Short mmCIF file of C-alpha atoms in Angstrom, two decimals:
data_model
loop_
_atom_site.label_atom_id
_atom_site.label_comp_id
_atom_site.label_asym_id
_atom_site.label_seq_id
_atom_site.Cartn_x
_atom_site.Cartn_y
_atom_site.Cartn_z
CA MET A 287 57.28 -12.24 -11.19
CA ALA A 288 57.01 -15.33 -9.15
CA SER A 289 59.83 -15.82 -9.13
CA ALA A 290 61.32 -12.97 -7.24
CA HIS A 291 60.13 -14.22 -4.22
CA THR A 292 62.30 -17.70 -4.53
CA ALA A 293 64.05 -19.41 -2.02
CA HIS A 294 68.17 -19.84 -1.74
CA GLY A 295 67.51 -23.32 -1.68
CA SER A 296 65.09 -23.76 -4.39
CA VAL A 297 68.09 -21.89 -7.04
CA VAL A 298 70.58 -24.51 -5.86
CA LEU A 299 67.99 -27.13 -6.84
CA ALA A 300 67.22 -26.08 -9.97
CA ALA A 301 71.54 -26.08 -10.85
CA VAL A 302 72.01 -28.83 -8.93
CA ALA A 303 68.81 -30.53 -11.36
CA GLY A 304 70.07 -28.90 -15.00
CA LEU A 305 74.23 -30.36 -14.00
CA ALA A 306 73.16 -33.70 -13.81
CA ALA A 307 70.55 -34.12 -16.37
CA GLY A 308 73.73 -32.69 -18.87
CA ALA A 309 76.43 -34.34 -17.25
CA ILE A 310 73.63 -38.24 -18.05
CA SER A 311 72.89 -36.82 -21.73
CA MET A 312 77.22 -36.58 -22.66
CA ALA A 313 78.06 -39.68 -21.31
CA THR A 314 74.83 -41.49 -23.00
CA GLY A 315 75.58 -39.41 -26.25
CA GLU A 316 79.47 -40.69 -25.65
CA TYR A 317 78.21 -43.62 -25.13
CA VAL A 318 76.23 -44.60 -28.52
CA SER A 319 78.48 -43.29 -29.89
CA VAL A 320 81.46 -45.34 -28.95
CA SER A 321 78.79 -48.47 -28.80
CA SER A 322 78.29 -47.94 -32.79
CA GLU A 323 82.27 -46.99 -33.82
CA ALA A 324 82.79 -50.17 -32.15
CA ALA A 325 79.82 -52.25 -33.97
CA ALA A 326 81.57 -50.51 -37.85
CA HIS A 327 84.88 -51.26 -36.65
CA GLU A 328 83.66 -54.95 -36.12
CA ALA A 329 82.23 -55.38 -39.39
CA LEU A 330 84.79 -53.83 -41.10
CA TRP A 331 87.27 -56.39 -39.31
CA ALA A 332 84.83 -58.92 -40.38
CA LYS A 333 84.95 -57.92 -43.89
CA CYS A 334 88.26 -57.64 -44.21
CA PHE A 335 89.13 -61.37 -42.70
CA SER A 336 86.47 -62.74 -45.10
CA ILE A 337 88.72 -61.67 -48.45
CA PRO A 338 91.22 -64.29 -49.89
CA LEU A 339 94.62 -62.91 -49.18
CA ALA A 340 95.61 -62.69 -52.22
CA SER A 341 93.37 -60.01 -53.58
CA ARG A 342 94.54 -56.57 -53.65
CA SER A 343 90.65 -55.63 -51.27
CA ILE A 344 92.15 -57.36 -48.40
CA ARG A 345 95.18 -54.90 -48.28
CA ARG A 346 92.80 -51.68 -48.94
CA CYS A 347 90.78 -52.86 -46.50
CA ILE A 348 93.37 -52.79 -43.78
CA ALA A 349 93.94 -49.77 -45.40
CA THR A 350 91.45 -48.79 -44.01
CA LEU A 351 91.39 -49.99 -40.81
CA VAL A 352 94.52 -48.54 -39.79
CA ARG A 353 93.30 -45.33 -41.23
CA GLN A 354 90.36 -45.31 -38.51
CA ALA A 355 92.62 -46.54 -35.91
CA THR A 356 94.63 -43.55 -35.84
#
């Protein structure tokens, strides 16, 4: 019953703090996701361009890159 007498300002402050914490958490998660995806994509590019152009592997590698891009 302690919360029955909470001031209006405290409730608003808690709501704003929760909103800010959620936004920061979502932004951090998105940044980590995009960063790791970019690193994986760069690694695949490096792998593709280390393969001799005449091999079938280069075609498969490029096809994988195209599928990931869409």
